[in-house]
Coordinates of C-alpha atoms and ligand atoms in Angstrom, one line a residue:
M1 CA 123.1 74.1 257.9
L2 CA 120.4 70.7 257.3
K3 CA 119.6 69.1 260.4
G4 CA 118.6 64.9 259.9
I5 CA 119.3 62.3 262.2
G6 CA 122.8 61.4 262.8
A7 CA 122.7 57.4 262.3
S8 CA 126.6 57.5 262.4
E9 CA 128.5 59.0 264.6
G10 CA 131.4 61.5 264.1
Y11 CA 132.8 64.4 261.5
G12 CA 133.5 64.0 257.5
I13 CA 134.5 67.1 255.5
G14 CA 134.4 66.6 251.5
R15 CA 132.5 66.9 248.2
V16 CA 129.4 65.9 247.4
M17 CA 128.8 63.0 244.7
V18 CA 124.7 62.5 244.2
I19 CA 123.4 59.2 242.7
A20 CA 120.9 60.6 240.6
E21 CA 118.3 57.8 240.8
Q22 CA 118.4 55.9 237.6
S23 CA 115.3 55.9 235.3
L24 CA 114.0 53.0 234.8
E25 CA 111.3 53.7 233.1
Y26 CA 109.5 51.1 230.8
T27 CA 106.6 50.6 228.4
P28 CA 104.4 47.7 229.6
K29 CA 104.1 45.2 227.5
E30 CA 101.8 41.9 226.8
V31 CA 104.0 39.5 225.8
A32 CA 103.5 36.6 223.0
D33 CA 106.0 33.8 224.0
V34 CA 105.6 33.8 227.7
D35 CA 108.1 30.5 227.3
A36 CA 110.7 33.1 226.7
E37 CA 109.7 36.2 229.1
L38 CA 109.5 33.7 231.2
E39 CA 113.5 32.3 230.3
R40 CA 114.3 36.3 231.0
F41 CA 113.3 36.8 234.0
H42 CA 114.6 33.0 235.4
N43 CA 118.1 34.9 233.6
A44 CA 117.9 37.8 235.2
I45 CA 117.2 36.3 238.6
D46 CA 120.5 34.3 238.1
V47 CA 123.0 37.6 237.4
F48 CA 121.0 39.4 240.0
C49 CA 122.2 36.7 242.4
D50 CA 125.4 36.3 241.3
N51 CA 125.8 40.2 240.8
T52 CA 124.3 39.9 244.7
M53 CA 126.3 37.7 245.6
Q54 CA 129.8 39.2 244.1
Q55 CA 128.2 42.1 246.4
A56 CA 128.2 40.0 249.9
D57 CA 131.9 39.0 248.9
A58 CA 132.9 42.7 249.0
I59 CA 130.9 43.5 252.0
R60 CA 132.3 41.0 253.8
K61 CA 135.4 41.8 253.2
S62 CA 135.3 45.6 254.1
T63 CA 132.7 45.2 256.7
G64 CA 132.2 42.1 258.4
D65 CA 129.8 38.8 258.2
K66 CA 126.5 40.8 259.5
E67 CA 126.3 43.3 256.3
A68 CA 126.9 41.0 254.3
E69 CA 124.3 38.7 255.4
I70 CA 122.1 41.4 254.7
L71 CA 122.7 41.2 251.1
E72 CA 122.8 37.5 251.1
G73 CA 119.1 38.2 252.1
H74 CA 118.2 39.5 249.3
I75 CA 118.9 36.4 247.2
A76 CA 116.4 34.8 249.7
I77 CA 113.8 37.4 249.1
I78 CA 113.6 36.6 245.8
R79 CA 114.3 33.4 245.6
D80 CA 111.1 32.2 247.7
P81 CA 108.7 30.3 246.0
F82 CA 105.9 32.4 246.8
M83 CA 107.1 36.0 245.6
G84 CA 109.3 34.6 242.5
G85 CA 105.4 32.4 242.0
E86 CA 103.6 34.9 241.9
I87 CA 105.6 37.3 240.0
E88 CA 105.7 33.9 237.6
N89 CA 101.4 33.8 237.3
L90 CA 101.1 38.4 235.5
I91 CA 104.5 36.6 233.6
K92 CA 102.1 33.9 232.6
S93 CA 99.0 36.1 232.0
G94 CA 100.7 37.4 229.2
Q95 CA 102.7 41.3 231.1
C96 CA 105.7 41.6 230.9
A97 CA 108.7 40.6 232.8
E98 CA 109.2 44.4 233.7
A99 CA 105.9 45.1 234.8
S100 CA 105.3 41.5 237.2
V101 CA 108.3 42.2 239.2
E102 CA 107.1 45.8 239.0
Q103 CA 103.6 45.0 240.2
I104 CA 104.6 41.5 242.9
C105 CA 106.9 43.7 244.6
K106 CA 105.0 47.1 245.3
M107 CA 102.3 44.4 246.9
F108 CA 105.1 43.4 249.0
I109 CA 107.2 47.5 249.7
D110 CA 103.6 48.3 250.7
M111 CA 103.0 45.3 253.0
F112 CA 105.8 46.1 255.2
S113 CA 105.3 49.8 254.4
A114 CA 102.2 49.5 255.9
T115 CA 103.2 48.1 259.0
G116 CA 104.8 50.8 261.0
D117 CA 106.9 49.0 262.6
D118 CA 111.3 49.9 262.1
L119 CA 112.6 46.4 261.7
T120 CA 109.6 45.7 259.2
M121 CA 109.5 48.6 257.2
Q122 CA 113.0 47.6 256.7
R123 CA 112.5 44.5 254.8
A124 CA 110.2 47.7 252.1
T125 CA 113.6 48.9 251.5
D126 CA 115.0 45.5 250.7
V127 CA 112.2 44.3 248.1
K128 CA 112.4 47.6 246.5
D129 CA 116.4 47.7 246.6
I130 CA 115.2 44.2 245.1
R131 CA 113.0 45.6 242.7
D132 CA 116.0 47.9 240.7
G133 CA 118.7 45.5 240.9
L134 CA 116.2 43.1 238.6
L135 CA 113.8 46.6 236.6
G136 CA 118.4 47.4 235.6
I137 CA 119.3 43.2 234.2
L138 CA 115.9 43.4 232.9
L139 CA 116.5 47.6 231.4
G140 CA 119.4 47.4 230.4
V141 CA 120.6 49.9 233.1
K142 CA 124.3 50.6 233.5
E143 CA 124.7 50.5 237.3
V144 CA 126.5 53.7 239.0
K145 CA 129.8 52.6 240.1
I146 CA 130.2 53.4 243.9
S147 CA 133.2 52.7 244.1
D148 CA 134.7 54.8 241.0
A149 CA 134.2 58.4 243.7
P150 CA 137.4 59.4 244.6
A151 CA 138.8 60.6 247.8
G152 CA 136.9 63.2 250.2
T153 CA 133.5 62.0 248.8
V154 CA 130.7 62.5 251.1
L155 CA 127.9 60.5 249.5
V156 CA 124.3 62.3 248.7
C157 CA 121.0 60.5 248.2
R158 CA 117.4 59.7 248.2
E159 CA 118.3 55.9 250.2
L160 CA 121.3 54.2 251.3
T161 CA 120.0 50.8 249.5
P162 CA 122.2 47.8 251.5
S163 CA 123.6 47.2 247.9
M164 CA 124.7 50.6 246.4
T165 CA 126.8 50.3 250.8
A166 CA 128.7 47.3 249.0
G167 CA 130.8 49.4 246.6
I168 CA 131.8 52.1 248.4
K169 CA 135.7 51.9 249.3
K170 CA 135.8 53.2 253.0
E171 CA 138.3 55.9 252.0
N172 CA 137.4 57.1 249.8
I173 CA 133.5 58.0 251.8
V174 CA 134.2 60.8 254.4
G175 CA 129.8 61.1 254.9
I176 CA 126.5 59.9 253.9
V177 CA 124.0 61.8 253.8
T178 CA 120.3 60.7 252.6
E179 CA 116.5 61.9 252.4
T180 CA 114.8 58.4 253.8
G181 CA 116.0 56.1 256.5
S182 CA 116.2 55.7 261.0
Q183 CA 118.5 54.8 263.5
T184 CA 117.7 51.3 262.4
S185 CA 117.3 51.1 258.6
H186 CA 120.4 49.0 257.4
S187 CA 122.1 52.2 255.9
A188 CA 122.3 53.6 259.1
I189 CA 123.9 50.0 260.3
L190 CA 125.7 49.8 257.7
A191 CA 127.5 53.4 258.1
R192 CA 128.0 52.9 261.5
A193 CA 129.1 49.2 260.3
L194 CA 131.5 50.7 258.3
E195 CA 132.5 53.7 260.5
I196 CA 131.3 56.2 258.0
P197 CA 129.8 59.4 259.4
A198 CA 125.9 59.3 258.6
V199 CA 122.9 61.7 258.6
L200 CA 120.0 60.1 257.2
S201 CA 116.0 61.4 256.5
V202 CA 117.1 65.2 255.5
P203 CA 114.7 66.9 253.0
N204 CA 115.7 67.0 249.8
A205 CA 119.3 66.1 250.2
A206 CA 119.4 65.0 246.8
T207 CA 118.3 68.3 245.1
Q208 CA 119.4 70.7 247.9
L209 CA 122.8 69.4 247.3
S210 CA 124.9 69.4 244.4
S211 CA 127.4 67.9 243.2
D212 CA 130.6 69.0 243.8
E213 CA 130.2 71.3 246.7
L214 CA 131.8 71.4 250.0
I215 CA 130.5 70.5 253.2
I216 CA 130.3 69.1 256.5
V217 CA 128.5 66.0 258.0
D218 CA 128.2 66.0 262.0
G219 CA 126.7 62.5 262.2
T220 CA 127.0 63.0 265.9
E221 CA 124.8 65.6 265.8
G222 CA 122.8 64.4 262.7
N223 CA 123.5 68.4 260.8
V224 CA 124.9 69.4 257.9
V225 CA 126.8 72.2 257.3
T226 CA 126.6 73.8 254.1
A227 CA 128.9 76.3 252.5
P228 CA 130.8 76.2 255.5
E229 CA 133.2 79.1 256.0
Q230 CA 137.3 78.2 256.9
S231 CA 136.0 78.2 260.5
Q232 CA 133.5 75.8 260.2
V233 CA 136.4 73.9 258.5
D234 CA 139.3 74.0 260.7
E235 CA 136.9 73.8 263.8
Y236 CA 135.1 70.1 262.4
T237 CA 138.6 68.7 261.5
A238 CA 139.3 69.3 265.7
K239 CA 136.6 68.0 266.0
R240 CA 137.2 65.0 263.7
E241 CA 140.8 64.3 265.6
A242 CA 139.7 64.8 268.7
F243 CA 136.8 61.8 267.4
L244 CA 138.8 59.5 265.9
R245 CA 141.6 59.8 269.1
E246 CA 138.7 59.1 271.2
R247 CA 137.4 55.9 269.2
R248 CA 140.6 54.1 268.6
E249 CA 141.5 54.9 272.7
L250 CA 137.8 53.0 272.9
E251 CA 138.7 50.5 271.3
S252 CA 141.7 49.4 272.7
F253 CA 139.5 48.3 275.3
R254 CA 137.3 45.8 273.8
G255 CA 138.1 42.5 274.2
K256 CA 139.7 43.0 277.5
K257 CA 138.3 42.9 281.9
T258 CA 136.0 45.8 283.7
E259 CA 138.9 47.0 286.2
S260 CA 139.9 50.1 288.4
A261 CA 143.2 51.5 288.2
D262 CA 144.0 48.6 290.9
G263 CA 142.4 46.2 289.4
T264 CA 139.3 45.5 291.1
E265 CA 136.7 44.1 288.8
Y266 CA 133.1 44.6 288.4
E267 CA 130.5 43.8 285.5
L268 CA 129.5 45.3 283.1
F269 CA 126.6 44.8 281.8
C270 CA 123.5 46.2 278.6
N271 CA 120.0 46.8 278.5
I272 CA 118.5 46.3 276.4
G273 CA 114.0 46.4 275.3
T274 CA 114.0 43.9 272.9
P275 CA 115.3 39.9 272.4
K276 CA 117.7 41.4 268.8
D277 CA 118.8 44.1 271.7
A278 CA 121.1 41.6 273.0
T279 CA 123.0 41.7 269.3
K280 CA 124.2 44.7 269.6
A281 CA 124.9 44.4 273.4
V282 CA 127.4 40.9 272.8
D283 CA 128.6 43.7 269.7
A284 CA 129.2 45.9 271.7
D285 CA 131.2 44.3 273.7
G286 CA 128.4 43.9 277.1
E287 CA 129.4 41.4 279.6
G288 CA 125.4 40.3 280.2
V289 CA 122.7 42.6 280.5
G290 CA 121.7 44.1 283.5
L291 CA 118.0 45.1 282.6
F292 CA 116.2 44.0 279.5
R293 CA 112.8 46.2 279.7
T294 CA 109.8 43.4 279.5
E295 CA 107.4 46.3 278.4
F296 CA 108.5 46.6 274.9
L297 CA 106.7 43.1 274.5
F298 CA 103.3 44.2 275.6
M299 CA 103.4 47.5 273.8
D300 CA 103.0 47.6 270.2
R301 CA 100.1 44.8 270.4
N302 CA 96.3 44.2 271.0
T303 CA 96.9 41.6 273.4
L304 CA 98.3 40.5 276.1
P305 CA 101.9 38.2 274.5
T306 CA 101.2 34.7 275.7
E307 CA 103.5 33.0 278.2
D308 CA 105.1 31.5 274.9
E309 CA 105.6 34.1 273.1
Q310 CA 107.1 35.2 275.8
F311 CA 109.0 32.2 276.3
E312 CA 110.4 32.4 272.9
A313 CA 111.6 36.1 273.3
Y314 CA 113.7 35.6 275.7
K315 CA 115.1 32.5 274.6
Q316 CA 116.3 33.6 271.9
A317 CA 117.8 36.6 274.4
S318 CA 119.7 34.6 276.8
L319 CA 120.5 31.7 273.3
I320 CA 122.1 35.7 272.0
L321 CA 124.0 35.8 275.8
K322 CA 125.6 32.4 275.2
G323 CA 125.7 31.9 279.1
K324 CA 126.3 35.1 279.8
P325 CA 123.8 37.1 282.3
L326 CA 120.5 37.8 282.1
I327 CA 118.7 40.4 283.9
I328 CA 114.7 40.1 283.0
R329 CA 112.7 42.8 284.8
T330 CA 109.1 41.8 284.9
L331 CA 106.5 44.2 283.7
D332 CA 106.4 47.9 284.0
I333 CA 103.8 49.1 283.4
G334 CA 102.4 52.4 284.0
G335 CA 103.7 56.2 285.1
D336 CA 105.1 57.2 281.2
K337 CA 104.2 53.4 280.2
E338 CA 100.7 52.9 278.7
I339 CA 99.3 49.7 276.6
P340 CA 96.0 50.5 275.5
Y341 CA 94.8 47.4 275.8
L342 CA 95.2 46.8 279.5
G343 CA 92.6 49.4 279.9
L344 CA 93.3 50.9 283.1
A345 CA 92.4 53.6 284.5
K346 CA 92.9 57.3 284.3
E347 CA 94.8 58.7 287.6
D348 CA 95.2 62.1 289.1
N349 CA 99.3 60.6 290.1
P350 CA 99.8 57.7 287.5
F351 CA 103.6 58.0 288.9
M352 CA 102.2 57.3 292.6
G353 CA 99.3 55.0 291.1
F354 CA 98.3 51.4 291.0
R355 CA 101.5 50.4 288.4
A356 CA 104.5 47.9 287.8
I357 CA 105.0 45.2 290.6
R358 CA 101.4 47.1 292.6
Y359 CA 99.7 46.3 288.5
C360 CA 101.6 42.5 288.6
L361 CA 100.6 41.5 291.9
K362 CA 96.8 42.2 291.3
N363 CA 96.7 40.6 288.3
R364 CA 98.6 37.2 288.9
D365 CA 97.4 35.5 286.1
M366 CA 99.8 37.1 283.8
F367 CA 102.2 38.2 286.4
K368 CA 102.4 34.6 287.1
S369 CA 102.6 33.4 282.7
Q370 CA 105.3 36.0 282.1
I371 CA 107.1 34.6 285.5
K372 CA 106.7 31.1 284.4
A373 CA 107.7 32.2 280.6
I374 CA 110.9 33.4 282.7
L375 CA 111.5 30.3 284.6
R376 CA 111.6 28.9 281.3
A377 CA 113.7 30.5 279.3
S378 CA 116.3 30.1 282.4
A379 CA 116.8 26.7 281.3
F380 CA 118.8 28.0 278.3
G381 CA 121.2 29.6 280.2
D382 CA 121.8 32.3 282.8
I383 CA 118.5 34.2 283.1
R384 CA 116.9 36.1 287.0
I385 CA 114.2 37.8 287.5
M386 CA 114.0 41.8 289.2
F387 CA 111.0 42.9 290.5
P388 CA 110.5 46.1 289.4
L389 CA 108.7 49.6 292.2
I390 CA 108.6 47.6 295.7
T391 CA 108.3 49.4 298.1
A392 CA 107.7 47.7 300.6
V393 CA 108.6 44.1 301.5
E394 CA 105.5 42.4 301.8
E395 CA 105.9 43.4 297.1
L396 CA 109.1 41.4 297.3
R397 CA 108.2 38.3 299.1
A398 CA 105.0 38.2 297.1
G399 CA 106.5 38.4 293.8
K400 CA 108.7 35.9 295.0
E401 CA 105.6 33.1 296.7
L402 CA 104.9 33.5 293.0
V403 CA 107.8 32.5 291.9
E404 CA 107.5 29.2 293.5
E405 CA 104.1 28.8 292.7
A406 CA 105.0 29.0 289.1
K407 CA 108.1 26.5 290.0
A408 CA 105.0 24.0 291.4
D409 CA 103.5 24.5 288.2
L410 CA 106.3 23.8 285.7
K411 CA 107.7 20.4 287.7
V412 CA 104.5 18.7 287.5
S413 CA 104.2 19.9 283.5
G414 CA 107.6 18.4 283.6
I415 CA 109.5 21.1 282.1
D416 CA 113.1 22.2 282.7
F417 CA 113.8 25.8 285.0
D418 CA 116.4 26.1 286.9
E419 CA 115.8 25.9 290.6
N420 CA 118.4 28.3 291.9
I421 CA 116.7 31.1 290.0
Q422 CA 118.6 34.4 291.4
V423 CA 115.0 36.7 292.1
G424 CA 116.3 40.9 292.6
V425 CA 114.9 43.8 293.7
M426 CA 115.0 46.9 291.6
T427 CA 116.0 49.6 294.0
E428 CA 114.0 52.6 292.5
T429 CA 111.5 54.3 295.3
A430 CA 112.7 55.8 297.5
A431 CA 110.2 53.4 300.2
S432 CA 113.2 50.9 299.2
G433 CA 116.2 52.8 299.7
V434 CA 115.5 53.3 303.0
I435 CA 114.5 50.1 303.5
A436 CA 117.6 48.8 301.7
D437 CA 118.6 46.4 304.7
L438 CA 115.4 44.7 304.9
L439 CA 115.0 44.3 301.5
A440 CA 118.3 42.9 301.6
K441 CA 117.4 39.9 304.2
E442 CA 115.1 38.6 301.1
S443 CA 116.7 39.7 298.0
D444 CA 119.6 37.9 295.9
F445 CA 120.9 41.2 294.7
F446 CA 119.6 44.4 294.2
S447 CA 119.5 46.9 290.3
I448 CA 119.9 50.7 291.2
G449 CA 117.2 52.0 289.0
T450 CA 118.9 56.1 289.4
N451 CA 116.4 57.3 287.1
D452 CA 113.4 56.2 289.0
L453 CA 114.8 56.9 291.9
T454 CA 116.4 60.2 291.5
G455 CA 112.0 61.5 290.5
Y456 CA 110.5 59.4 293.7
T457 CA 113.4 60.9 296.0
M458 CA 114.0 64.7 294.9
A459 CA 109.7 64.2 294.4
A460 CA 110.3 65.5 291.0
D461 CA 108.9 64.7 288.2
R462 CA 111.7 63.6 286.0
G463 CA 109.4 64.7 282.6
N464 CA 108.7 68.5 284.1
S465 CA 111.3 70.5 282.9
D466 CA 109.3 73.2 285.7
V467 CA 111.3 71.1 288.4
G468 CA 113.9 69.7 285.9
Y469 CA 116.5 71.6 288.1
L470 CA 115.9 69.3 291.1
Y471 CA 116.0 66.5 288.9
S472 CA 120.2 65.1 289.2
P473 CA 121.4 61.8 290.4
F474 CA 124.0 64.9 292.1
Q475 CA 121.3 65.4 294.5
P476 CA 122.9 65.3 298.0
S477 CA 120.0 62.8 298.8
V478 CA 120.2 61.0 295.9
L479 CA 123.6 60.3 295.9
R480 CA 122.9 59.1 300.0
M481 CA 120.7 57.4 298.8
I482 CA 122.6 54.9 296.2
K483 CA 124.8 54.5 298.7
S484 CA 123.0 53.6 301.8
I485 CA 121.3 50.8 299.3
I486 CA 124.7 50.0 297.9
E487 CA 126.0 49.8 301.3
N488 CA 123.5 47.0 302.7
G489 CA 123.6 45.2 299.8
R490 CA 126.9 44.4 300.5
S491 CA 126.7 43.9 304.0
A492 CA 124.0 41.6 303.2
G493 CA 126.5 40.1 301.4
I494 CA 123.7 40.5 297.7
S495 CA 125.4 42.1 294.7
V496 CA 124.3 45.5 293.7
G497 CA 124.1 47.0 290.6
M498 CA 122.6 50.0 288.8
C499 CA 120.7 50.3 285.7
G500 CA 120.1 53.3 285.5
E501 CA 120.9 56.1 283.3
A502 CA 123.5 57.6 286.2
A503 CA 125.8 54.2 285.3
A504 CA 127.3 55.5 282.4
N505 CA 128.2 59.0 283.8
P506 CA 131.5 60.2 284.3
M507 CA 130.6 62.3 287.1
M508 CA 128.8 59.4 288.7
I509 CA 131.9 56.5 287.8
P510 CA 134.6 57.5 291.2
L511 CA 131.6 57.8 293.8
L512 CA 130.1 54.1 292.7
I513 CA 133.4 52.7 293.2
S514 CA 134.1 54.2 296.3
F515 CA 130.2 53.3 296.9
G516 CA 131.5 49.8 296.3
L517 CA 128.9 49.5 293.6
T518 CA 130.0 45.1 291.8
E519 CA 127.9 45.8 288.1
F520 CA 127.2 48.3 286.1
S521 CA 123.8 47.8 283.2
V522 CA 124.5 50.8 280.7
S523 CA 123.3 51.1 276.7
A524 CA 125.4 49.4 274.8
P525 CA 127.2 52.3 273.3
S526 CA 128.1 53.9 276.6
V527 CA 130.1 50.2 277.4
L528 CA 133.1 51.1 276.5
K529 CA 133.3 54.8 277.8
V530 CA 132.0 52.7 280.7
R531 CA 135.4 50.8 281.0
K532 CA 137.3 53.4 280.5
C533 CA 136.4 55.5 282.9
I534 CA 135.8 52.5 285.5
S535 CA 140.1 51.7 284.4
K536 CA 140.7 55.3 285.6
W537 CA 140.6 55.1 289.5
T538 CA 141.5 53.7 291.9
K539 CA 140.0 52.4 295.3
A540 CA 141.6 55.4 297.3
E541 CA 141.6 58.1 294.3
A542 CA 137.4 56.8 294.3
D543 CA 137.1 57.1 298.2
T544 CA 138.8 60.5 298.3
I545 CA 136.5 61.6 295.5
A546 CA 133.4 60.3 297.2
K547 CA 134.8 61.7 301.0
K548 CA 134.6 65.4 299.6
V549 CA 131.3 65.1 297.6
M550 CA 129.4 63.8 300.6
E551 CA 130.8 66.3 302.6
M552 CA 129.2 68.9 300.2
S553 CA 125.6 70.6 301.1
T554 CA 124.6 71.6 297.0
E555 CA 124.0 69.9 294.1
A556 CA 125.8 72.3 292.8
E557 CA 128.9 72.6 294.1
I558 CA 129.1 68.9 293.5
T559 CA 128.5 68.8 289.8
A560 CA 130.8 72.1 290.0
Y561 CA 133.6 69.7 291.8
L562 CA 133.2 66.6 289.8
K563 CA 133.8 68.3 286.6
T564 CA 136.6 69.6 287.7
V565 CA 138.6 66.3 288.5
V566 CA 136.7 64.2 286.4
Ligands
PEP601 C1 115.5 53.5 286.4 O1 113.8 53.5 286.9 O2 116.3 53.8 286.5 C2 115.3 52.6 284.9 C3 116.5 51.6 285.1 O3 114.0 51.8 284.7 P1 113.3 52.7 283.2 O4 114.1 53.8 283.0 O5 112.8 51.2 282.6 O6 112.1 53.1 284.4
MG602 MG1 112.2 52.8 286.5

């Protein structure tokens, strides 16, 4: 079995077609007739752009607009005066078109690859694709016809480029295996859009596998089963059928309201980490964002993001959501989330230390600039502010005071913002659970962060496997905490959501319905699953389950019982 990254879920069983890299070798030469060479280069660009437009049209029909835009982006890159101009300059200096294209593309590829940032590194793949396309045209190399692949083909190649993807006939390709790529690479995005199981980053896949051999692609686990036994073929055929059945069923929940079997409606939001993730939330049919983890804006850089930079990021996310709610959590650093340039002192007990709201309240300028950025973005959508790690009413009050100060500053400067912006508490500490009644009086909403709430209630670090047996949201103590937070929020008339991982757990969902949760915030791929889970239960059924669970004394008893009902 070969291991890689499962980049597009599902199972495919088929025969390998290795897409060998074509030779784009040439002998660099000096050109005497510069004008003729420039014309050859311009013709190649025209052919390249025509081909790419055709491929983009094909992808638009088979897959969708967004995927086509990836290819159309190639035209924009090569038509960019800077890149084209640099290539022309080399040709004018007497270099042949092939060498000029290669040299300038290499410069861009090296520059993008060096960033270490997944999205920027993706641009390197785009430029490689452009380089190979242009060289192919200049050298008159015939393209491999992926569109000729017969039914039941598993494509195996070093790198699946967007232009190769354009030739894929969805009904014929049952799997994709590549040597490079990650979850966020274009090949992964395209494979997911085409709903073809894909395993990426399998070392030497194109040389280890040979055309016509039978393999199984497990895009869910990231495995490639080579020389499968008949029993494995049967096993994966069954898995594939179950997966496709489940996918069809889940798709029937797209565009539907999130409601229980007896018609109570819920809000089903997504958790995001970057403004671009807001697109994933929308694509996944999320009804808003219940948690925007803003620390990602502060990471992977050497200085604090400015108020303007943050404003742009929050505004961008909000515009993508087109009026759907966006709950922005203020900076939650410390504990497991380090930001080196802040120079936080090493602590013996960082999870209990100087972090999140505690740090922000002591660094008021930084905190105020984040709050101002959020307020400014609130003029562009339904934005709400959420404070992490609240343990005492004073922290909530101090945070709210800063919000008022920021509002006053913006008023003086004549800048628009939502005057009635909601300010809520992320209930994720044992203390916030115990004083939920007090916090509810001064908070516009709660969102339960079960990832931390479980850790702080059980005094068990989520990263420490020795105490992993204690770290479960189904511990009676954690369930009591969750129930009490929801009940206290509800009696104060505020909405109570959950943005911790437990919100997507099918065993937790009937309990949350019974306790009275009104909003679920989950990762984008879980949206339809959670909508389906919620649709299964009536309040009466959920109450019966919750009553039994709340009478049980141990986590083992509770999970064993819940497994029998979901
Ligand atoms: C949580 O604690 O449940 C949560 C959602 O926040 P994070 O995982 O970012 O700490
Ligand atoms: Mg947390």
